[in-house]
Short mmCIF file of C-alpha atoms in Angstrom, two decimals:
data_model
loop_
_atom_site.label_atom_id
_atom_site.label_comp_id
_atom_site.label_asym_id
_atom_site.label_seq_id
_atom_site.Cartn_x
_atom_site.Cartn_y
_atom_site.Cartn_z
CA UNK A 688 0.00 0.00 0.00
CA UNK A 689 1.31 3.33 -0.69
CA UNK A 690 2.82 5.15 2.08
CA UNK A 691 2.24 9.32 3.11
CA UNK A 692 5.37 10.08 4.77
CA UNK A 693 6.72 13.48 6.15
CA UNK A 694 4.39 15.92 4.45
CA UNK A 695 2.86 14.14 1.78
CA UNK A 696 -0.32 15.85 0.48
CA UNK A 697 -2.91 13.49 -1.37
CA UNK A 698 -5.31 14.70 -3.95
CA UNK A 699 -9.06 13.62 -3.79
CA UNK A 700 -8.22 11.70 -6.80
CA UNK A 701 -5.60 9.45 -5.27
CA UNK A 702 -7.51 9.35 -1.96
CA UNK A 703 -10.36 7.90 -3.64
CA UNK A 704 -7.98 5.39 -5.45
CA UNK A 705 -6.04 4.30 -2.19
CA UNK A 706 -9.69 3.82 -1.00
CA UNK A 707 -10.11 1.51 -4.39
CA UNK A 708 -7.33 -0.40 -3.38
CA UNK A 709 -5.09 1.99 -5.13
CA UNK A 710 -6.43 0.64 -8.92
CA UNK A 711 -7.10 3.32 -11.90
CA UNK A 712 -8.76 2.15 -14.93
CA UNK A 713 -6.70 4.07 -16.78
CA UNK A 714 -3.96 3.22 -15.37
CA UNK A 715 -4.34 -0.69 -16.00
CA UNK A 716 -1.86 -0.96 -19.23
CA UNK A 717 0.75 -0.38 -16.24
CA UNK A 718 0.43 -4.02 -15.32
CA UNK A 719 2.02 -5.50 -18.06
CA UNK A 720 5.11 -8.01 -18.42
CA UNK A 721 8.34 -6.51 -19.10
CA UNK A 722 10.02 -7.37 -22.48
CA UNK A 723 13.15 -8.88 -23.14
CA UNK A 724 14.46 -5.06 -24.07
CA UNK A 725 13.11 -3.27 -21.24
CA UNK A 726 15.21 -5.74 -18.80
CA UNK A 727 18.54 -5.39 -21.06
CA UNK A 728 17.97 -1.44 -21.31
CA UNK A 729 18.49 -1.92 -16.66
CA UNK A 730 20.61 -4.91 -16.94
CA UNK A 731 23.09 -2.78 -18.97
CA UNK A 732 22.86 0.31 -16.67
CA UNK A 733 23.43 -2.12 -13.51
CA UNK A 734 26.15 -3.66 -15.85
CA UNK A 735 27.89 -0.43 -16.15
CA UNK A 736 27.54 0.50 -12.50
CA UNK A 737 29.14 -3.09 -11.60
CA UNK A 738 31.93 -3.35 -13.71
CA UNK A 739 34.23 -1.09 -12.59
CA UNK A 740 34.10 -3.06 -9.08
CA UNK A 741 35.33 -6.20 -10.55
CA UNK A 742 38.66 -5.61 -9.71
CA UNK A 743 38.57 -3.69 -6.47
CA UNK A 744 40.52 0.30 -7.21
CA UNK A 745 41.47 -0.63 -3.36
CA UNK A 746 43.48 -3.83 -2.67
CA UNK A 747 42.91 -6.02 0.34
CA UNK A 748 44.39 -4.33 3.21
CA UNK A 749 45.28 -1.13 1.69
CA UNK A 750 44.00 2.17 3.71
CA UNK A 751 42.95 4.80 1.37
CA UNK A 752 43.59 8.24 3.01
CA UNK A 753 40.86 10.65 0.28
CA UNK A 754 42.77 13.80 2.11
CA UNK A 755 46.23 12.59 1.73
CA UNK A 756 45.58 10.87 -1.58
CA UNK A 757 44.25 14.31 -3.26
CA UNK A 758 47.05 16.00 -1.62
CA UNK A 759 49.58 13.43 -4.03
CA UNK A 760 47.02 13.63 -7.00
CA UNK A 761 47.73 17.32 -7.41
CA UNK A 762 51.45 16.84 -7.03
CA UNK A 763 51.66 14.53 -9.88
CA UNK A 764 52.54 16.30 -13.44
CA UNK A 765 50.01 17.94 -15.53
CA UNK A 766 50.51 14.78 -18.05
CA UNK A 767 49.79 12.35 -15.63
CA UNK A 768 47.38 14.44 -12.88
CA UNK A 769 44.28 13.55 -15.24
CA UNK A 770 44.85 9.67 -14.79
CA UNK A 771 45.68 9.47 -11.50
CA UNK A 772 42.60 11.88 -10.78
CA UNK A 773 40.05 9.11 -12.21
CA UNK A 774 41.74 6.35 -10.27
CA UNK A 775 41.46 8.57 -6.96
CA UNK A 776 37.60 8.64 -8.18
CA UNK A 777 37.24 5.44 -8.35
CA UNK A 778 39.01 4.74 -4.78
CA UNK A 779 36.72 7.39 -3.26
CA UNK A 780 33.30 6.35 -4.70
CA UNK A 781 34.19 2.32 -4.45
CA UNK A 782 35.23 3.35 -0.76
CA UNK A 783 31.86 5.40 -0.03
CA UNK A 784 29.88 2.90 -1.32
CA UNK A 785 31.39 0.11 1.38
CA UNK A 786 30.66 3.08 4.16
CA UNK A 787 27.47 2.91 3.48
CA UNK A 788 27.18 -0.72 3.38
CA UNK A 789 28.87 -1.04 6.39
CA UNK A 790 26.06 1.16 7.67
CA UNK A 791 23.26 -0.97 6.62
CA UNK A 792 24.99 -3.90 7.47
CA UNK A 793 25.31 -2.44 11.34
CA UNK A 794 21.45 -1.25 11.28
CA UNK A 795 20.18 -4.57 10.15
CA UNK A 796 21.97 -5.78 12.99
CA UNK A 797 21.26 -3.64 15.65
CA UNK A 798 17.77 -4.16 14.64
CA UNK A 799 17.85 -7.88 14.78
CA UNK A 800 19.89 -7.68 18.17
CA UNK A 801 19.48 -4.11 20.14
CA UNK A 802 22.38 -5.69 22.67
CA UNK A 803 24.34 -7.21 20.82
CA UNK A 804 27.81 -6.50 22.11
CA UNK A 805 29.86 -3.90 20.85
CA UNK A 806 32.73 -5.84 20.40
CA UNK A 807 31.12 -8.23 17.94
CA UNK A 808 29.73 -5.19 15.91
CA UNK A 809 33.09 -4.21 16.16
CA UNK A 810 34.55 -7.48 14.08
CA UNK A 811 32.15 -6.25 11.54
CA UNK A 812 33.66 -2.88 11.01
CA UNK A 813 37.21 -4.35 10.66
CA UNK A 814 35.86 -6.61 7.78
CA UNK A 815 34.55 -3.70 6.43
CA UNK A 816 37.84 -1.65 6.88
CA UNK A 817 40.17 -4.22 5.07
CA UNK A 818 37.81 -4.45 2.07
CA UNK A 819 37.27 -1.10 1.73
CA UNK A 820 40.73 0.59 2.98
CA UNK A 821 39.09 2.62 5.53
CA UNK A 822 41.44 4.95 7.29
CA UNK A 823 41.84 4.68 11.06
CA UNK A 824 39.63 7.74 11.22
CA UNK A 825 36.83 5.68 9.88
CA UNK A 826 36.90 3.28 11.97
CA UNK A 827 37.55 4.95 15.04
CA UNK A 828 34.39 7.00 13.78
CA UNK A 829 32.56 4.21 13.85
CA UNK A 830 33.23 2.71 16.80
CA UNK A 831 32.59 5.79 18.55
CA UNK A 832 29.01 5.94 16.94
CA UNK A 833 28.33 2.20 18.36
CA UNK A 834 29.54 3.80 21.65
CA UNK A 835 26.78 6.38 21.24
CA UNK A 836 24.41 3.79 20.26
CA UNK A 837 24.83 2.00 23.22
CA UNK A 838 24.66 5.41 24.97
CA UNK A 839 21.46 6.05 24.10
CA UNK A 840 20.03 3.04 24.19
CA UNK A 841 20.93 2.93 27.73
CA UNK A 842 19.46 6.31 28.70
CA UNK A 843 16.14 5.48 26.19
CA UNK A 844 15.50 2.11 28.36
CA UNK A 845 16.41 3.91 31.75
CA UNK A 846 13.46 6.87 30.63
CA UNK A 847 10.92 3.84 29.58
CA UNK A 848 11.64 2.07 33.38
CA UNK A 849 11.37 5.43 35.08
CA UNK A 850 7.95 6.39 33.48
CA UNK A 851 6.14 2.90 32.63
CA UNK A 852 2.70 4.99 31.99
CA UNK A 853 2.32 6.40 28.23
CA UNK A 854 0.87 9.56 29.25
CA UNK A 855 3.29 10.30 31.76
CA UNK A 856 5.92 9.95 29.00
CA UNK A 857 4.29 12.12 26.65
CA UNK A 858 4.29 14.81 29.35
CA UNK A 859 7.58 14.36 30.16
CA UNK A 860 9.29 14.96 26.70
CA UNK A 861 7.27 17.24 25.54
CA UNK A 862 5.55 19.36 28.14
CA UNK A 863 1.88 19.00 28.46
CA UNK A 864 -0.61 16.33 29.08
CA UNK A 865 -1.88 14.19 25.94
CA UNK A 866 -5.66 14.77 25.36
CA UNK A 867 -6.05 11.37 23.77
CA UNK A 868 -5.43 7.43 23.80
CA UNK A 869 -1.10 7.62 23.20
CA UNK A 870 0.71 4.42 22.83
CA UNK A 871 4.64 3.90 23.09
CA UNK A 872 6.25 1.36 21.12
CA UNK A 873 10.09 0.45 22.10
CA UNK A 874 12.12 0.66 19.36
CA UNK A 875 16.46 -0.34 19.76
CA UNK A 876 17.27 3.74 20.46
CA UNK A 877 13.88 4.84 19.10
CA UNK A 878 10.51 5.42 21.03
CA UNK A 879 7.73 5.37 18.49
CA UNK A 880 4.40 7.36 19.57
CA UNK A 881 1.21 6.87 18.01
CA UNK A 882 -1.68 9.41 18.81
CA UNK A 883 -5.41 8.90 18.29
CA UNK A 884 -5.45 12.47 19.06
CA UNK A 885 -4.97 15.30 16.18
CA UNK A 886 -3.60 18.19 19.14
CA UNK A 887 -1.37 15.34 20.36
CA UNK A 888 0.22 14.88 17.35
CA UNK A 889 0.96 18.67 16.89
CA UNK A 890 2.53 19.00 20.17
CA UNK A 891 4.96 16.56 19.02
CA UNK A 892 5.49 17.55 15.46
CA UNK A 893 5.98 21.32 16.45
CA UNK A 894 8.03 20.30 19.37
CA UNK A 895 10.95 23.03 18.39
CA UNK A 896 7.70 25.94 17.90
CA UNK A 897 6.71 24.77 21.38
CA UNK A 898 10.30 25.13 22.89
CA UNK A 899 11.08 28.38 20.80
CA UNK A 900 8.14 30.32 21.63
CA UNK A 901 6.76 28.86 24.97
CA UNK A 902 4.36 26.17 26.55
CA UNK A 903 1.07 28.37 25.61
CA UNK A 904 2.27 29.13 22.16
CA UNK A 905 -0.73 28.79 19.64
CA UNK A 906 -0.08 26.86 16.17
CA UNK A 907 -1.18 28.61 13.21
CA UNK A 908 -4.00 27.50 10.95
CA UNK A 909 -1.11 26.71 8.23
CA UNK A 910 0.88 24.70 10.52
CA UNK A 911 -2.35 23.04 12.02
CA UNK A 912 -3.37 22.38 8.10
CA UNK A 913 0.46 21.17 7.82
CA UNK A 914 0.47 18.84 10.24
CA UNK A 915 -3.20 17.10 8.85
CA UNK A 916 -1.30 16.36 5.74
CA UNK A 917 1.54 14.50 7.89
CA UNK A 918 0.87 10.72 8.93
CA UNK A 919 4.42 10.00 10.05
CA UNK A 920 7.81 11.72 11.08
CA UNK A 921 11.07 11.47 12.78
CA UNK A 922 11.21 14.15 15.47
CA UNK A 923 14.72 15.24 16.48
CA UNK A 924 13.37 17.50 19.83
CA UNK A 925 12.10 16.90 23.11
CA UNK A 926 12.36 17.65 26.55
CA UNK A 927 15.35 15.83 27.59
CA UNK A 928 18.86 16.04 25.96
CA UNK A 929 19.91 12.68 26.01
CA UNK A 930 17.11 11.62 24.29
CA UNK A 931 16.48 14.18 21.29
CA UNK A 932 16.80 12.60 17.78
CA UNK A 933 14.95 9.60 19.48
CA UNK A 934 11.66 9.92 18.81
CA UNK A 935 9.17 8.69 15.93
CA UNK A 936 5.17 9.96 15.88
CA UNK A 937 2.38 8.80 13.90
CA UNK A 938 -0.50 10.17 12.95
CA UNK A 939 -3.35 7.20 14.00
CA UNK A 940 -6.57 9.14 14.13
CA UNK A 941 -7.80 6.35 12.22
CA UNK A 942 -6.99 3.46 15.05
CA UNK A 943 -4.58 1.24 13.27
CA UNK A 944 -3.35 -2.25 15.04
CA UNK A 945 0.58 -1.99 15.13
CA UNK A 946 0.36 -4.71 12.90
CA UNK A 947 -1.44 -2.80 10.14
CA UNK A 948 1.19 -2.86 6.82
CA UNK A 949 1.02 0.88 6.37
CA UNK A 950 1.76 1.10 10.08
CA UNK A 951 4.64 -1.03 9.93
CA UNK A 952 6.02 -0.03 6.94
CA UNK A 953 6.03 4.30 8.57
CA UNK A 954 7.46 2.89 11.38
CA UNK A 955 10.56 1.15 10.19
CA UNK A 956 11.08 4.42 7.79
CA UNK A 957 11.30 6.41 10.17
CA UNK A 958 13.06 4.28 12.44
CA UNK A 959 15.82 3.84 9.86
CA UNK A 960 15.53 7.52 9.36
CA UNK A 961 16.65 8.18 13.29
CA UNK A 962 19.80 5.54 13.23
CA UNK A 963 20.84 6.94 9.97
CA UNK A 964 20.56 10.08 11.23
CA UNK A 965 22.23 9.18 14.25
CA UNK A 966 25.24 7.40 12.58
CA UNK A 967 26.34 10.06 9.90
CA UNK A 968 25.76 12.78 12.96
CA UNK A 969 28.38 10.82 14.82
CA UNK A 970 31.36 10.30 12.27
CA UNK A 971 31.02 14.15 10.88
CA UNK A 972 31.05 15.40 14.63
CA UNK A 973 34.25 12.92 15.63
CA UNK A 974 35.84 14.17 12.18
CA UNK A 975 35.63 17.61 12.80
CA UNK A 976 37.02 17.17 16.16
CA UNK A 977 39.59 15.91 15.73
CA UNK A 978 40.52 18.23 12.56
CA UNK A 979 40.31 21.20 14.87
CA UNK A 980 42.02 19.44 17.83
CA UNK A 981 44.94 18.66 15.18
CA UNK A 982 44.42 22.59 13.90
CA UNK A 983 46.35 23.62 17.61
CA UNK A 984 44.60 27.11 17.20
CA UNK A 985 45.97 28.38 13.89
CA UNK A 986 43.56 30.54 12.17
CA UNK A 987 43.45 28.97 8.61
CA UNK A 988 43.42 25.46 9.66
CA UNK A 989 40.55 26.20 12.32
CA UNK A 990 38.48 27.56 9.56
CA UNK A 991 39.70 24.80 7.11
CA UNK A 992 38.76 22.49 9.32
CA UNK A 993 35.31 23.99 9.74
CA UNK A 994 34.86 24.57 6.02
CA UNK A 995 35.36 20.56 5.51
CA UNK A 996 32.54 19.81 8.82
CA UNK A 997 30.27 22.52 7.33
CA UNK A 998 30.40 20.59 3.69
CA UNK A 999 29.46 17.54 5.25
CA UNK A 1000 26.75 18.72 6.91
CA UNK A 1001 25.54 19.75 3.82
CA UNK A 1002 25.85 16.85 2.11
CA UNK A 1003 24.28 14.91 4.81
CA UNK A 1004 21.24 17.10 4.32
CA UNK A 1005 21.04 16.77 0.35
CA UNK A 1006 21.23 12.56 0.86
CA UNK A 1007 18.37 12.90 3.83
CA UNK A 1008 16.52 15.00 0.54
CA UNK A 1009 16.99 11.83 -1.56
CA UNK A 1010 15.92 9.56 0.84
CA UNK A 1011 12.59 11.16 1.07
CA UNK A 1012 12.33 12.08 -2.40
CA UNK A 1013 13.39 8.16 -2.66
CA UNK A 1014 10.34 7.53 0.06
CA UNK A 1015 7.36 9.33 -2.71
CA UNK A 1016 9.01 7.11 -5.68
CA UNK A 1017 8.38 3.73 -3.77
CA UNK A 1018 4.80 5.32 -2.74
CA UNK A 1019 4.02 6.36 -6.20
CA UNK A 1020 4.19 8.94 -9.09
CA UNK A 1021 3.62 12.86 -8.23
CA UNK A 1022 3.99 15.94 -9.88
CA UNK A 1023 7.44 17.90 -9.94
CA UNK A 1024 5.66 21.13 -8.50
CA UNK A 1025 4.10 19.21 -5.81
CA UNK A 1026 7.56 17.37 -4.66
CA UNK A 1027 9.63 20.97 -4.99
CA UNK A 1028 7.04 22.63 -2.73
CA UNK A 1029 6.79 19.71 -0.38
CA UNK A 1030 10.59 19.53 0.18
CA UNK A 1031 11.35 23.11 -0.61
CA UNK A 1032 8.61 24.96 1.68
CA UNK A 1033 10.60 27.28 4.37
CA UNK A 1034 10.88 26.42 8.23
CA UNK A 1035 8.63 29.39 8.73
CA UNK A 1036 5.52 28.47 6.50
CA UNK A 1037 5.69 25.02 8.10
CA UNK A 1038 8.18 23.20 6.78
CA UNK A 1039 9.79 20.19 7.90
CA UNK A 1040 12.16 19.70 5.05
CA UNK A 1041 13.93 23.31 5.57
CA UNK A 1042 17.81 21.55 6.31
CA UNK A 1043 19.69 24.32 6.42
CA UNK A 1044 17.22 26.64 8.72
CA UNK A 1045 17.11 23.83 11.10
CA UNK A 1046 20.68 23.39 10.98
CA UNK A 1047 21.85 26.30 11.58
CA UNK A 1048 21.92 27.53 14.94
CA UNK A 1049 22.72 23.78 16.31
CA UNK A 1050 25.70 24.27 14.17
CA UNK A 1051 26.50 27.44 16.28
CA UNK A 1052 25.55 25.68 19.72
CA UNK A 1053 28.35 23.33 18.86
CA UNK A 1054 30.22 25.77 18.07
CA UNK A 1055 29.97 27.22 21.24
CA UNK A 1056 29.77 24.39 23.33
CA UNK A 1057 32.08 21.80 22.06
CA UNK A 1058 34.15 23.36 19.69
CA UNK A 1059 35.70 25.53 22.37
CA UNK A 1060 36.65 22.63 24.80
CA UNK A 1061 39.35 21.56 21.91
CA UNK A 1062 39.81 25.07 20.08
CA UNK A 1063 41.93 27.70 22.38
CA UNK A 1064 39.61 30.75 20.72
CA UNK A 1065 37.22 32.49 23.16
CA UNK A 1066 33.29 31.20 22.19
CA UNK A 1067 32.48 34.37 20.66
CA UNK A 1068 35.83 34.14 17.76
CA UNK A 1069 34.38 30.46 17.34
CA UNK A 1070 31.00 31.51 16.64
CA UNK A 1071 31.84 34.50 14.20
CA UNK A 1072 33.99 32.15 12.26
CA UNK A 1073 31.30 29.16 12.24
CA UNK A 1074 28.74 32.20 10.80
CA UNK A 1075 30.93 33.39 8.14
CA UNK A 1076 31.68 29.89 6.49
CA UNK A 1077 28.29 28.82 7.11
CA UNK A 1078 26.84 31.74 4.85
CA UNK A 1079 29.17 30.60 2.06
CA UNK A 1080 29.15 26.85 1.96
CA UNK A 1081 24.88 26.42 3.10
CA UNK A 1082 23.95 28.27 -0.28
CA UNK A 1083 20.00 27.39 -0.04
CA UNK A 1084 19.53 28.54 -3.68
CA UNK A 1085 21.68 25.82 -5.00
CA UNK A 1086 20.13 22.84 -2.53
CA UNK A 1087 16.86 24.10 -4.42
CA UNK A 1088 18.10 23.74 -7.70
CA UNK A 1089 19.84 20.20 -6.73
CA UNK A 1090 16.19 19.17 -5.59
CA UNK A 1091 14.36 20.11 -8.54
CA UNK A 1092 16.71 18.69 -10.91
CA UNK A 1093 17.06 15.85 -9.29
CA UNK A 1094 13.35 15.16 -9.16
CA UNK A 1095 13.05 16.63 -12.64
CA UNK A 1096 15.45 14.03 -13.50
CA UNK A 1097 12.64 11.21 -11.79
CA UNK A 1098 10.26 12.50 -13.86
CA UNK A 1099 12.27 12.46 -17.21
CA UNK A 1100 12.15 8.67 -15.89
CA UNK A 1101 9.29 8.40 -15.39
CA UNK A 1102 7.47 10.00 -18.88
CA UNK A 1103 10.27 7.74 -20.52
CA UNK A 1104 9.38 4.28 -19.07
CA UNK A 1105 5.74 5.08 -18.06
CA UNK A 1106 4.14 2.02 -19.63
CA UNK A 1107 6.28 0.01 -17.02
CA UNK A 1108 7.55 1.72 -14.39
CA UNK A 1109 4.70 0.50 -12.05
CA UNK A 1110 5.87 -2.76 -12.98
CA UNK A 1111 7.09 -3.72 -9.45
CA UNK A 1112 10.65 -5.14 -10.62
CA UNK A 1113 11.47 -2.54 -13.05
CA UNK A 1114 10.48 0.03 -10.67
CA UNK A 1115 12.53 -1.41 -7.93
CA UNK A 1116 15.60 -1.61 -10.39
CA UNK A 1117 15.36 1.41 -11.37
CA UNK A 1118 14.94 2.71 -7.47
CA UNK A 1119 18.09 0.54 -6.43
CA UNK A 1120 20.40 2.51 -9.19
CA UNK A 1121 19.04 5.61 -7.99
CA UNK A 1122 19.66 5.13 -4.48
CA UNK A 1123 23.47 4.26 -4.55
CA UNK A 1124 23.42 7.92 -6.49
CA UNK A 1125 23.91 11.12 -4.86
CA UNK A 1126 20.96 13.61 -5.36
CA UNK A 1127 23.07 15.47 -8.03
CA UNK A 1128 24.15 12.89 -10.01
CA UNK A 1129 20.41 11.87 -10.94
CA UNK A 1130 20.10 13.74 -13.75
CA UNK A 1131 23.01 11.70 -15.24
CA UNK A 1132 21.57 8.75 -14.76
CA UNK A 1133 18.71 9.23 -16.30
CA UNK A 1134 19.89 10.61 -19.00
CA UNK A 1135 22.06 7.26 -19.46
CA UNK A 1136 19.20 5.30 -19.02
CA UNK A 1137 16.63 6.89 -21.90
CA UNK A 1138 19.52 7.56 -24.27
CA UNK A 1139 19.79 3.72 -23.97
CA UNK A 1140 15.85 3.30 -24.45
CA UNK A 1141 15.96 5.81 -27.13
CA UNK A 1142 19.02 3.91 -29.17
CA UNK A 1143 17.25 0.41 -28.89
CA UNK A 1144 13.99 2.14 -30.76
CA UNK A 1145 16.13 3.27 -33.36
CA UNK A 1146 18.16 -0.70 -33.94
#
């Protein structure tokens, strides 16, 4: 069944068709076999994806330093710098792709196992590390985002034994007393709450309005209307520190058993949304550490080193784009405007989507707060200097354009394979190449994949 996630709006149209069962007459040349061509036209895309992995660009054992490698890619003459560049491409991209392996691997199986021990997960990272020459860095990364795991896993499961009673839980984090039927549902470092009750289920979604503006601040009509179109989120504040970025909500007016598919399905989104989240949080926080610890206080490398955690950061925020961009394309086909203003609308008009505005000033709490323990600059030098990159490298104009040309890019797909894309394998295929993509690259891709389409009409 099609899932609403995060601010998905439905038409009347496709509310009356999930009602259906989700079938459109005139949609119903959609479920039709796929042809020997339409499989080769993926097969060959997934082909040329593969290949280049055949032989591993990193031996067996190797460590592949991306920092130190650029550093001797620029060294080498102008003859030589262009090969040497595409084989340091191939390293990095061959080595991001096992990164993020290793990341589903560890989520699978903390999810399988919430205590298994860290040691064990541990052995898994080192396998990782000598197929994929990560650096000591990486792994040290790592293990310090088990650590956290376990950290708050700990203080989530100390919370649930201090407050056994839903209600008192719901008061707790978030500072008022639930007018409806709440239920909690432990999750490994997640608490999942479903609400019966619509003013419930604001209190938690506007959480940060709530802590911004006060207790008796009153939502808007637009951010009441918002948060009707909303049936599931992950919600990174609440009233206690140790456990913000913790909590899931769902939208269950309608009284859904946990067991419901469309229940299920929002909650293990959402739930890989928060250790995702939580992981990639972890490894750009340790790396920027220790690049500023290493920095001793000299001006240039401070702000270097700030530069490189402030790129990340943005980064991380274009592939949590994709991943809900990636979360409408499993639900089904929407229009390009209605995608763009769903991820693009502001923090102030209701947005949840709005990265960089949410970003921001917990970039310049850290700043403040933990930068300084390992920076010898007074909090105030730290803070400036934060500001000042952060205008340069968050450039919210070009996140927009990298949204709508990525999703232009979907649709592109879409129009060009349209008589099969709801064809569950196709679609899937064509999902899976996507997905090991970063947002920007999309447009390539597709492009690729209907010049191929278009060449096979013409043989």
């Amino acid at each position: 069944m099609p899932l609403k996630f995060e601010g998905e709006v439905m038409s009347p149209e496709e509310q009356k068709r999930k009602e259906m069962g989700n079938k459109d007459p005139l949609r119903d040349k959609l479920e039709i076999e796929l042809t020997e061509e339409d499989i080769e036209i993926i097969e060959e895309a997934e082909e040329a994806l593969e290949k280049k992995w055949k032989e591993p660009p990193i031996k067996a054992g190797e460590v592949f330093h991306p920092e130190e490698e650029l550093k001797n890619v620029l060294a080498f003459p102008k003859s030589e710098r262009k090969e040497a560049l595409e084989r340091y491409k191939e390293k990095l991209m061959y080595q991001k792709e096992g990164l993020a392996e290793m990341q589903e691997e560890l989520i699978k199986r903390i999810r399988q196992n919430p205590n298994e021990k860290t040691d064990e997960l541990l052995e898994a990272v080192d396998e990782f590390a000598e197929v994929y020459g990560l650096t000591p860095d990486q792994v040290s990364a790592t293990g310090d985002m088990l650590c956290e795991y376990k950290v708050k896993r700990a203080h989530l499961l100390n919370f649930l034994s201090e407050y056994p009673d839903d209600e008192e839980r719901f008061k707790i984090l978030f500072g008022a007393e639930p007018k409806g039927e709440i239920e909690v549902i432990e999750g490994p470092m997640t608490i999942f709450f479903r609400c019966k009750n619509a003013e419930d289920f604001e209190r938690i979604y506007f959480q940060y309005r709530f802590l911004e503006e006060g207790d008796d601040y009153k939502l808007t009509k637009e951010e009441k209307k918002r948060a009707k179109e909303v049936v599931g989120a992950f919600i990174k504040n609440c009233r206690i520190g140790e456990l913000k970025g913790t909590v899931i909500i769902e939208n269950n007016a309608a009284g859904r058993p946990l067991e419901d598919p469309e229940s299920q399905a929002l909650y293990e989104h959402e739930e890989q949304h928060a250790m995702y989240d939580m992981m990639k949080e972890e490894m750009q926080f340790g790396k920027a550490f220790r690049e500023l610890q290493e920095a001793g206080g000299d001006d240039k490398k401070t702000e270097a080193a700030i530069v490189n955690f402030l790129k990340e950061r943005r980064d991380f925020w274009a592939d949590s784009a994709k991943d809900e961009i990636l979360a409408y394309m499993k639900g089904g086909h929407r229009s390009v405007k209605d995608i763009i203003k769903i991820l693009s609308r502001r923090r102030l008009a209701g947005g949840i989507y709005d990265y960089y505005a949410m970003d921001k000033q917990s970039i310049l709490d850290v700043a403040k707060n933990d930068f300084t323990k390992i920076v010898p600059k007074e909090p105030a030098e730290i803070e400036k200097m934060t500001k000042k990159q952060m205008n340069k490298v968050y450039d919210r104009k070009e996140f927009d354009d990298m949204l709508e040309k990525g999703i232009d890019a979907y649709i592109k797909l879409w129009n060009a394979f349209e008589d099969k894309i709801d064809n569950p394998q196709y679609k899937e295929r064509i999902i899976a190449m996507l997905e090991r993509e970063p947002l920007k690259r999309w447009p390539l891709v597709a492009k690729r994949l209907i010049e191929a389409k278009e060449k096979r009409k013409k043989n």
